[in-house]
Structures are given as structure tokens and as C-alpha cells.
């Protein structure tokens, strides 16, 4: 039973390719400090920072990268945000 519960609680992820690099977008972890983002104008970018990993499992971005993410290609940023939104909506809707 425990193994089944832990598997059900495992963070979902999707992979996308950007400029020949695989990025893994993982849903936020329960311990991520993201609850206070509702009034933050950089909320979407902070989610990208917290939830985007390389193929080795390392976070790709830091908070210092937020200005560059704001200036980045809207298509790729929008794709990551759409993945995160889908994961968060699925989380709320069960």
C-alpha cells in the first residue's frame, strides 16, 4: 500500500525540447515555498525557476534569471507556463 501511495504522490513531469536541450518541467513540490505568489507580478517566472530541470535533474534557472526569462521567446516561456497551469489545475480538480 505504501509504495502505491508514494507513486500516486510522485510529482508529475513533462519534457520539452528547447534549442536541442531537453527541459523537464515538474509540478511544484509540496515543500516549495510558492503559496505567497498570488500577488507577485513575477509569479509565473518564479514557478518556471522552481519547476524547470535539466536532464540530470538540476534546476536550470535561478531567481537571477527572471529578467532574462521575461525577455525570452514568448513561445517557449508560454509553453512551460501552460504545462505548469495544466499540472496545477489537474491537482485542484483531482
PDB file of N, CA and C in Angstrom:
ATOM      1  N   UNK A   1       0.815  -1.184   0.000  1.00  0.00           N
ATOM      2  CA  UNK A   1       0.000   0.000   0.000  1.00  0.00           C
ATOM      3  C   UNK A   1       0.872   1.267   0.000  1.00  0.00           C
ATOM      4  N   UNK A   2       1.917   1.283   0.812  1.00  0.00           N
ATOM      5  CA  UNK A   2       2.761   2.474   0.907  1.00  0.00           C
ATOM      6  C   UNK A   2       3.387   2.816  -0.438  1.00  0.00           C
ATOM      7  N   UNK A   3       3.877   1.802  -1.140  1.00  0.00           N
ATOM      8  CA  UNK A   3       4.503   2.036  -2.441  1.00  0.00           C
ATOM      9  C   UNK A   3       3.499   2.636  -3.425  1.00  0.00           C
ATOM     10  N   UNK A   4       2.258   2.161  -3.399  1.00  0.00           N
ATOM     11  CA  UNK A   4       1.225   2.696  -4.286  1.00  0.00           C
ATOM     12  C   UNK A   4       0.912   4.148  -3.947  1.00  0.00           C
ATOM     13  N   UNK A   5       0.855   4.471  -2.654  1.00  0.00           N
ATOM     14  CA  UNK A   5       0.590   5.850  -2.235  1.00  0.00           C
ATOM     15  C   UNK A   5       1.722   6.782  -2.653  1.00  0.00           C
ATOM     16  N   UNK A   6       2.947   6.332  -2.428  1.00  0.00           N
ATOM     17  CA  UNK A   6       4.088   7.165  -2.814  1.00  0.00           C
ATOM     18  C   UNK A   6       4.133   7.381  -4.323  1.00  0.00           C
ATOM     19  N   UNK A   7       3.783   6.385  -5.082  1.00  0.00           N
ATOM     20  CA  UNK A   7       3.744   6.534  -6.541  1.00  0.00           C
ATOM     21  C   UNK A   7       2.656   7.524  -6.945  1.00  0.00           C
ATOM     22  N   UNK A   8       1.490   7.447  -6.296  1.00  0.00           N
ATOM     23  CA  UNK A   8       0.397   8.369  -6.598  1.00  0.00           C
ATOM     24  C   UNK A   8       0.765   9.810  -6.235  1.00  0.00           C
ATOM     25  N   UNK A   9       1.606   9.984  -5.224  1.00  0.00           N
ATOM     26  CA  UNK A   9       2.002  11.314  -4.774  1.00  0.00           C
ATOM     27  C   UNK A   9       3.218  11.865  -5.518  1.00  0.00           C
ATOM     28  N   UNK A  10       3.823  11.041  -6.366  1.00  0.00           N
ATOM     29  CA  UNK A  10       5.006  11.463  -7.114  1.00  0.00           C
ATOM     30  C   UNK A  10       4.669  12.654  -7.991  1.00  0.00           C
ATOM     31  N   UNK A  11       5.601  13.589  -8.088  1.00  0.00           N
ATOM     32  CA  UNK A  11       5.406  14.787  -8.902  1.00  0.00           C
ATOM     33  C   UNK A  11       5.331  14.426 -10.382  1.00  0.00           C
ATOM     34  N   UNK A  12       4.351  14.971 -11.036  1.00  0.00           N
ATOM     35  CA  UNK A  12       4.223  14.757 -12.474  1.00  0.00           C
ATOM     36  C   UNK A  12       5.254  15.616 -13.188  1.00  0.00           C
ATOM     37  N   UNK A  13       5.598  15.197 -14.380  1.00  0.00           N
ATOM     38  CA  UNK A  13       6.557  15.970 -15.166  1.00  0.00           C
ATOM     39  C   UNK A  13       6.280  15.802 -16.653  1.00  0.00           C
ATOM     40  N   UNK A  14       6.695  16.795 -17.397  1.00  0.00           N
ATOM     41  CA  UNK A  14       6.643  16.749 -18.858  1.00  0.00           C
ATOM     42  C   UNK A  14       7.981  17.234 -19.377  1.00  0.00           C
ATOM     43  N   UNK A  15       8.371  16.695 -20.509  1.00  0.00           N
ATOM     44  CA  UNK A  15       9.631  17.085 -21.147  1.00  0.00           C
ATOM     45  C   UNK A  15       9.324  17.922 -22.380  1.00  0.00           C
ATOM     46  N   UNK A  16      10.133  18.960 -22.561  1.00  0.00           N
ATOM     47  CA  UNK A  16      10.053  19.743 -23.784  1.00  0.00           C
ATOM     48  C   UNK A  16      11.477  19.946 -24.291  1.00  0.00           C
ATOM     49  N   UNK A  17      11.582  20.227 -25.564  1.00  0.00           N
ATOM     50  CA  UNK A  17      12.897  20.481 -26.149  1.00  0.00           C
ATOM     51  C   UNK A  17      12.993  21.952 -26.528  1.00  0.00           C
ATOM     52  N   UNK A  18      14.072  22.577 -26.090  1.00  0.00           N
ATOM     53  CA  UNK A  18      14.338  23.977 -26.399  1.00  0.00           C
ATOM     54  C   UNK A  18      15.755  24.061 -26.947  1.00  0.00           C
ATOM     55  N   UNK A  19      15.896  24.484 -28.178  1.00  0.00           N
ATOM     56  CA  UNK A  19      17.204  24.651 -28.818  1.00  0.00           C
ATOM     57  C   UNK A  19      18.071  23.400 -28.681  1.00  0.00           C
ATOM     58  N   UNK A  20      17.460  22.233 -28.854  1.00  0.00           N
ATOM     59  CA  UNK A  20      18.198  20.983 -28.794  1.00  0.00           C
ATOM     60  C   UNK A  20      18.459  20.457 -27.394  1.00  0.00           C
ATOM     61  N   UNK A  21      17.969  21.152 -26.374  1.00  0.00           N
ATOM     62  CA  UNK A  21      18.144  20.718 -24.982  1.00  0.00           C
ATOM     63  C   UNK A  21      16.808  20.249 -24.422  1.00  0.00           C
ATOM     64  N   UNK A  22      16.845  19.162 -23.674  1.00  0.00           N
ATOM     65  CA  UNK A  22      15.641  18.664 -23.036  1.00  0.00           C
ATOM     66  C   UNK A  22      15.472  19.359 -21.689  1.00  0.00           C
ATOM     67  N   UNK A  23      14.298  19.957 -21.501  1.00  0.00           N
ATOM     68  CA  UNK A  23      13.943  20.532 -20.213  1.00  0.00           C
ATOM     69  C   UNK A  23      12.836  19.689 -19.611  1.00  0.00           C
ATOM     70  N   UNK A  24      12.924  19.456 -18.319  1.00  0.00           N
ATOM     71  CA  UNK A  24      11.903  18.709 -17.598  1.00  0.00           C
ATOM     72  C   UNK A  24      11.147  19.705 -16.734  1.00  0.00           C
ATOM     73  N   UNK A  25       9.855  19.790 -16.969  1.00  0.00           N
ATOM     74  CA  UNK A  25       9.008  20.673 -16.171  1.00  0.00           C
ATOM     75  C   UNK A  25       8.259  19.787 -15.182  1.00  0.00           C
ATOM     76  N   UNK A  26       8.543  19.986 -13.903  1.00  0.00           N
ATOM     77  CA  UNK A  26       7.923  19.183 -12.843  1.00  0.00           C
ATOM     78  C   UNK A  26       6.925  20.032 -12.074  1.00  0.00           C
ATOM     79  N   UNK A  27       5.837  19.404 -11.670  1.00  0.00           N
ATOM     80  CA  UNK A  27       4.882  20.146 -10.859  1.00  0.00           C
ATOM     81  C   UNK A  27       5.555  20.538  -9.545  1.00  0.00           C
ATOM     82  N   UNK A  28       5.125  21.640  -8.948  1.00  0.00           N
ATOM     83  CA  UNK A  28       5.763  22.079  -7.705  1.00  0.00           C
ATOM     84  C   UNK A  28       5.673  21.011  -6.615  1.00  0.00           C
ATOM     85  N   UNK A  29       6.711  20.945  -5.814  1.00  0.00           N
ATOM     86  CA  UNK A  29       6.728  20.010  -4.684  1.00  0.00           C
ATOM     87  C   UNK A  29       5.921  20.594  -3.535  1.00  0.00           C
ATOM     88  N   UNK A  30       5.408  19.723  -2.694  1.00  0.00           N
ATOM     89  CA  UNK A  30       4.628  20.168  -1.539  1.00  0.00           C
ATOM     90  C   UNK A  30       5.429  21.129  -0.660  1.00  0.00           C
ATOM     91  N   UNK A  31       6.737  20.952  -0.594  1.00  0.00           N
ATOM     92  CA  UNK A  31       7.572  21.789   0.261  1.00  0.00           C
ATOM     93  C   UNK A  31       8.047  23.082  -0.369  1.00  0.00           C
ATOM     94  N   UNK A  32       7.755  23.274  -1.669  1.00  0.00           N
ATOM     95  CA  UNK A  32       8.166  24.527  -2.318  1.00  0.00           C
ATOM     96  C   UNK A  32       7.405  25.693  -1.703  1.00  0.00           C
ATOM     97  N   UNK A  33       8.109  26.764  -1.437  1.00  0.00           N
ATOM     98  CA  UNK A  33       7.505  27.957  -0.831  1.00  0.00           C
ATOM     99  C   UNK A  33       6.885  28.830  -1.916  1.00  0.00           C
ATOM    100  N   UNK A  34       5.739  28.400  -2.427  1.00  0.00           N
ATOM    101  CA  UNK A  34       5.111  29.104  -3.541  1.00  0.00           C
ATOM    102  C   UNK A  34       3.723  29.629  -3.189  1.00  0.00           C
ATOM    103  N   UNK A  35       3.287  29.449  -1.958  1.00  0.00           N
ATOM    104  CA  UNK A  35       1.933  29.842  -1.583  1.00  0.00           C
ATOM    105  C   UNK A  35       1.707  31.340  -1.604  1.00  0.00           C
ATOM    106  N   UNK A  36       2.743  32.135  -1.424  1.00  0.00           N
ATOM    107  CA  UNK A  36       2.577  33.579  -1.331  1.00  0.00           C
ATOM    108  C   UNK A  36       2.781  34.290  -2.669  1.00  0.00           C
ATOM    109  N   UNK A  37       2.603  33.583  -3.766  1.00  0.00           N
ATOM    110  CA  UNK A  37       2.859  34.171  -5.078  1.00  0.00           C
ATOM    111  C   UNK A  37       1.632  34.841  -5.699  1.00  0.00           C
ATOM    112  N   UNK A  38       0.475  34.751  -5.063  1.00  0.00           N
ATOM    113  CA  UNK A  38      -0.756  35.220  -5.710  1.00  0.00           C
ATOM    114  C   UNK A  38      -0.709  36.696  -6.097  1.00  0.00           C
ATOM    115  N   UNK A  39      -0.020  37.524  -5.334  1.00  0.00           N
ATOM    116  CA  UNK A  39       0.034  38.944  -5.661  1.00  0.00           C
ATOM    117  C   UNK A  39       1.388  39.355  -6.249  1.00  0.00           C
ATOM    118  N   UNK A  40       2.211  38.388  -6.567  1.00  0.00           N
ATOM    119  CA  UNK A  40       3.550  38.662  -7.081  1.00  0.00           C
ATOM    120  C   UNK A  40       3.515  38.771  -8.604  1.00  0.00           C
ATOM    121  N   UNK A  41       3.903  39.907  -9.174  1.00  0.00           N
ATOM    122  CA  UNK A  41       3.878  40.039 -10.641  1.00  0.00           C
ATOM    123  C   UNK A  41       4.843  39.092 -11.352  1.00  0.00           C
ATOM    124  N   UNK A  42       5.813  38.552 -10.627  1.00  0.00           N
ATOM    125  CA  UNK A  42       6.773  37.607 -11.212  1.00  0.00           C
ATOM    126  C   UNK A  42       6.416  36.151 -10.900  1.00  0.00           C
ATOM    127  N   UNK A  43       5.186  35.905 -10.474  1.00  0.00           N
ATOM    128  CA  UNK A  43       4.790  34.563 -10.031  1.00  0.00           C
ATOM    129  C   UNK A  43       5.055  33.495 -11.089  1.00  0.00           C
ATOM    130  N   UNK A  44       4.669  33.755 -12.327  1.00  0.00           N
ATOM    131  CA  UNK A  44       4.853  32.749 -13.380  1.00  0.00           C
ATOM    132  C   UNK A  44       6.328  32.440 -13.581  1.00  0.00           C
ATOM    133  N   UNK A  45       7.161  33.469 -13.519  1.00  0.00           N
ATOM    134  CA  UNK A  45       8.596  33.264 -13.718  1.00  0.00           C
ATOM    135  C   UNK A  45       9.219  32.533 -12.532  1.00  0.00           C
ATOM    136  N   UNK A  46       8.733  32.805 -11.337  1.00  0.00           N
ATOM    137  CA  UNK A  46       9.229  32.088 -10.157  1.00  0.00           C
ATOM    138  C   UNK A  46       8.840  30.619 -10.210  1.00  0.00           C
ATOM    139  N   UNK A  47       7.660  30.324 -10.765  1.00  0.00           N
ATOM    140  CA  UNK A  47       7.272  28.929 -10.972  1.00  0.00           C
ATOM    141  C   UNK A  47       8.193  28.252 -11.976  1.00  0.00           C
ATOM    142  N   UNK A  48       8.523  28.963 -13.037  1.00  0.00           N
ATOM    143  CA  UNK A  48       9.455  28.403 -14.027  1.00  0.00           C
ATOM    144  C   UNK A  48      10.790  28.090 -13.356  1.00  0.00           C
ATOM    145  N   UNK A  49      11.296  29.013 -12.548  1.00  0.00           N
ATOM    146  CA  UNK A  49      12.559  28.806 -11.838  1.00  0.00           C
ATOM    147  C   UNK A  49      12.474  27.578 -10.938  1.00  0.00           C
ATOM    148  N   UNK A  50      11.377  27.450 -10.204  1.00  0.00           N
ATOM    149  CA  UNK A  50      11.236  26.364  -9.224  1.00  0.00           C
ATOM    150  C   UNK A  50      10.986  25.005  -9.851  1.00  0.00           C
ATOM    151  N   UNK A  51      10.472  24.983 -11.091  1.00  0.00           N
ATOM    152  CA  UNK A  51       9.969  23.725 -11.637  1.00  0.00           C
ATOM    153  C   UNK A  51      10.640  23.249 -12.918  1.00  0.00           C
ATOM    154  N   UNK A  52      11.685  23.929 -13.386  1.00  0.00           N
ATOM    155  CA  UNK A  52      12.327  23.546 -14.636  1.00  0.00           C
ATOM    156  C   UNK A  52      13.711  22.962 -14.363  1.00  0.00           C
ATOM    157  N   UNK A  53      13.925  21.747 -14.867  1.00  0.00           N
ATOM    158  CA  UNK A  53      15.148  20.988 -14.601  1.00  0.00           C
ATOM    159  C   UNK A  53      15.789  20.543 -15.909  1.00  0.00           C
ATOM    160  N   UNK A  54      17.085  20.237 -15.824  1.00  0.00           N
ATOM    161  CA  UNK A  54      17.762  19.659 -16.980  1.00  0.00           C
ATOM    162  C   UNK A  54      17.631  18.143 -16.920  1.00  0.00           C
ATOM    163  N   UNK A  55      18.197  17.471 -17.906  1.00  0.00           N
ATOM    164  CA  UNK A  55      18.082  16.002 -17.988  1.00  0.00           C
ATOM    165  C   UNK A  55      18.759  15.300 -16.819  1.00  0.00           C
ATOM    166  N   UNK A  56      19.676  15.976 -16.121  1.00  0.00           N
ATOM    167  CA  UNK A  56      20.349  15.384 -14.964  1.00  0.00           C
ATOM    168  C   UNK A  56      19.626  15.665 -13.654  1.00  0.00           C
ATOM    169  N   UNK A  57      18.506  16.393 -13.719  1.00  0.00           N
ATOM    170  CA  UNK A  57      17.729  16.680 -12.522  1.00  0.00           C
ATOM    171  C   UNK A  57      18.127  17.947 -11.789  1.00  0.00           C
ATOM    172  N   UNK A  58      18.951  18.777 -12.410  1.00  0.00           N
ATOM    173  CA  UNK A  58      19.377  20.035 -11.796  1.00  0.00           C
ATOM    174  C   UNK A  58      18.461  21.166 -12.243  1.00  0.00           C
ATOM    175  N   UNK A  59      18.146  22.063 -11.314  1.00  0.00           N
ATOM    176  CA  UNK A  59      17.369  23.235 -11.704  1.00  0.00           C
ATOM    177  C   UNK A  59      18.143  24.017 -12.758  1.00  0.00           C
ATOM    178  N   UNK A  60      17.441  24.468 -13.755  1.00  0.00           N
ATOM    179  CA  UNK A  60      18.068  25.171 -14.864  1.00  0.00           C
ATOM    180  C   UNK A  60      18.240  26.654 -14.544  1.00  0.00           C
ATOM    181  N   UNK A  61      17.244  27.257 -13.902  1.00  0.00           N
ATOM    182  CA  UNK A  61      17.230  28.694 -13.680  1.00  0.00           C
ATOM    183  C   UNK A  61      17.286  29.043 -12.195  1.00  0.00           C
ATOM    184  N   UNK A  62      17.686  30.287 -11.930  1.00  0.00           N
ATOM    185  CA  UNK A  62      17.649  30.839 -10.576  1.00  0.00           C
ATOM    186  C   UNK A  62      16.828  32.134 -10.638  1.00  0.00           C
ATOM    187  N   UNK A  63      16.549  32.702  -9.475  1.00  0.00           N
ATOM    188  CA  UNK A  63      15.823  33.978  -9.444  1.00  0.00           C
ATOM    189  C   UNK A  63      16.563  35.064 -10.216  1.00  0.00           C
ATOM    190  N   UNK A  64      17.877  34.954 -10.291  1.00  0.00           N
ATOM    191  CA  UNK A  64      18.660  35.939 -11.044  1.00  0.00           C
ATOM    192  C   UNK A  64      18.342  35.895 -12.541  1.00  0.00           C
ATOM    193  N   UNK A  65      17.762  34.791 -13.013  1.00  0.00           N
ATOM    194  CA  UNK A  65      17.433  34.642 -14.431  1.00  0.00           C
ATOM    195  C   UNK A  65      16.062  35.207 -14.794  1.00  0.00           C
ATOM    196  N   UNK A  66      15.293  35.664 -13.814  1.00  0.00           N
ATOM    197  CA  UNK A  66      13.936  36.139 -14.094  1.00  0.00           C
ATOM    198  C   UNK A  66      13.918  37.278 -15.119  1.00  0.00           C
ATOM    199  N   UNK A  67      14.785  38.280 -15.030  1.00  0.00           N
ATOM    200  CA  UNK A  67      14.765  39.320 -16.080  1.00  0.00           C
ATOM    201  C   UNK A  67      15.002  38.741 -17.483  1.00  0.00           C
ATOM    202  N   UNK A  68      15.893  37.778 -17.598  1.00  0.00           N
ATOM    203  CA  UNK A  68      16.155  37.159 -18.904  1.00  0.00           C
ATOM    204  C   UNK A  68      14.953  36.333 -19.363  1.00  0.00           C
ATOM    205  N   UNK A  69      14.281  35.667 -18.439  1.00  0.00           N
ATOM    206  CA  UNK A  69      13.080  34.908 -18.797  1.00  0.00           C
ATOM    207  C   UNK A  69      11.978  35.841 -19.292  1.00  0.00           C
ATOM    208  N   UNK A  70      11.873  37.012 -18.668  1.00  0.00           N
ATOM    209  CA  UNK A  70      10.873  37.987 -19.106  1.00  0.00           C
ATOM    210  C   UNK A  70      11.156  38.462 -20.533  1.00  0.00           C
ATOM    211  N   UNK A  71      12.415  38.505 -20.895  1.00  0.00           N
ATOM    212  CA  UNK A  71      12.811  38.973 -22.221  1.00  0.00           C
ATOM    213  C   UNK A  71      12.918  37.831 -23.232  1.00  0.00           C
ATOM    214  N   UNK A  72      12.728  36.599 -22.791  1.00  0.00           N
ATOM    215  CA  UNK A  72      12.921  35.420 -23.642  1.00  0.00           C
ATOM    216  C   UNK A  72      11.775  35.254 -24.635  1.00  0.00           C
ATOM    217  N   UNK A  73      11.956  34.311 -25.534  1.00  0.00           N
ATOM    218  CA  UNK A  73      10.934  33.958 -26.520  1.00  0.00           C
ATOM    219  C   UNK A  73       9.625  33.629 -25.824  1.00  0.00           C
ATOM    220  N   UNK A  74       8.598  34.343 -26.189  1.00  0.00           N
ATOM    221  CA  UNK A  74       7.296  34.130 -25.558  1.00  0.00           C
ATOM    222  C   UNK A  74       6.796  32.703 -25.779  1.00  0.00           C
ATOM    223  N   UNK A  75       7.104  32.134 -26.925  1.00  0.00           N
ATOM    224  CA  UNK A  75       6.620  30.794 -27.240  1.00  0.00           C
ATOM    225  C   UNK A  75       7.093  29.739 -26.256  1.00  0.00           C
ATOM    226  N   UNK A  76       8.388  29.727 -25.960  1.00  0.00           N
ATOM    227  CA  UNK A  76       8.912  28.727 -25.030  1.00  0.00           C
ATOM    228  C   UNK A  76       8.445  28.985 -23.604  1.00  0.00           C
ATOM    229  N   UNK A  77       8.459  30.240 -23.188  1.00  0.00           N
ATOM    230  CA  UNK A  77       8.018  30.568 -21.835  1.00  0.00           C
ATOM    231  C   UNK A  77       6.541  30.214 -21.680  1.00  0.00           C
ATOM    232  N   UNK A  78       5.747  30.549 -22.687  1.00  0.00           N
ATOM    233  CA  UNK A  78       4.323  30.239 -22.647  1.00  0.00           C
ATOM    234  C   UNK A  78       4.095  28.730 -22.581  1.00  0.00           C
ATOM    235  N   UNK A  79       4.894  27.973 -23.297  1.00  0.00           N
ATOM    236  CA  UNK A  79       4.761  26.513 -23.284  1.00  0.00           C
ATOM    237  C   UNK A  79       5.021  25.959 -21.886  1.00  0.00           C
ATOM    238  N   UNK A  80       6.047  26.452 -21.210  1.00  0.00           N
ATOM    239  CA  UNK A  80       6.346  25.996 -19.845  1.00  0.00           C
ATOM    240  C   UNK A  80       5.218  26.395 -18.901  1.00  0.00           C
ATOM    241  N   UNK A  81       4.733  27.620 -19.019  1.00  0.00           N
ATOM    242  CA  UNK A  81       3.644  28.084 -18.154  1.00  0.00           C
ATOM    243  C   UNK A  81       2.384  27.256 -18.389  1.00  0.00           C
ATOM    244  N   UNK A  82       2.086  26.914 -19.638  1.00  0.00           N
ATOM    245  CA  UNK A  82       0.912  26.094 -19.930  1.00  0.00           C
ATOM    246  C   UNK A  82       1.026  24.713 -19.302  1.00  0.00           C
ATOM    247  N   UNK A  83       2.214  24.127 -19.332  1.00  0.00           N
ATOM    248  CA  UNK A  83       2.429  22.827 -18.692  1.00  0.00           C
ATOM    249  C   UNK A  83       2.169  22.945 -17.193  1.00  0.00           C
ATOM    250  N   UNK A  84       2.739  23.981 -16.568  1.00  0.00           N
ATOM    251  CA  UNK A  84       2.551  24.167 -15.129  1.00  0.00           C
ATOM    252  C   UNK A  84       1.085  24.425 -14.789  1.00  0.00           C
ATOM    253  N   UNK A  85       0.411  25.249 -15.581  1.00  0.00           N
ATOM    254  CA  UNK A  85      -1.005  25.504 -15.334  1.00  0.00           C
ATOM    255  C   UNK A  85      -1.812  24.217 -15.415  1.00  0.00           C
ATOM    256  N   UNK A  86      -1.525  23.395 -16.415  1.00  0.00           N
ATOM    257  CA  UNK A  86      -2.234  22.129 -16.570  1.00  0.00           C
ATOM    258  C   UNK A  86      -2.022  21.245 -15.341  1.00  0.00           C
ATOM    259  N   UNK A  87      -0.784  21.176 -14.864  1.00  0.00           N
ATOM    260  CA  UNK A  87      -0.491  20.363 -13.683  1.00  0.00           C
ATOM    261  C   UNK A  87      -1.203  20.902 -12.448  1.00  0.00           C
ATOM    262  N   UNK A  88      -1.210  22.206 -12.276  1.00  0.00           N
ATOM    263  CA  UNK A  88      -1.844  22.801 -11.105  1.00  0.00           C
ATOM    264  C   UNK A  88      -3.369  22.667 -11.161  1.00  0.00           C
ATOM    265  N   UNK A  89      -3.958  22.793 -12.339  1.00  0.00           N
ATOM    266  CA  UNK A  89      -5.407  22.626 -12.479  1.00  0.00           C
ATOM    267  C   UNK A  89      -5.784  21.176 -12.217  1.00  0.00           C
ATOM    268  N   UNK A  90      -5.016  20.236 -12.765  1.00  0.00           N
ATOM    269  CA  UNK A  90      -5.278  18.824 -12.514  1.00  0.00           C
ATOM    270  C   UNK A  90      -5.181  18.523 -11.031  1.00  0.00           C
ATOM    271  N   UNK A  91      -4.234  19.173 -10.343  1.00  0.00           N
ATOM    272  CA  UNK A  91      -4.059  18.975  -8.906  1.00  0.00           C
ATOM    273  C   UNK A  91      -5.309  19.428  -8.156  1.00  0.00           C
ATOM    274  N   UNK A  92      -5.863  20.565  -8.542  1.00  0.00           N
ATOM    275  CA  UNK A  92      -7.048  21.084  -7.864  1.00  0.00           C
ATOM    276  C   UNK A  92      -8.283  20.281  -8.183  1.00  0.00           C
ATOM    277  N   UNK A  93      -8.363  19.755  -9.405  1.00  0.00           N
ATOM    278  CA  UNK A  93      -9.565  19.046  -9.828  1.00  0.00           C
ATOM    279  C   UNK A  93      -9.498  17.551  -9.572  1.00  0.00           C
ATOM    280  N   UNK A  94      -8.415  17.115  -8.978  1.00  0.00           N
ATOM    281  CA  UNK A  94      -8.302  15.715  -8.601  1.00  0.00           C
ATOM    282  C   UNK A  94      -7.887  14.850  -9.717  1.00  0.00           C
TER     283      UNK A  94
END
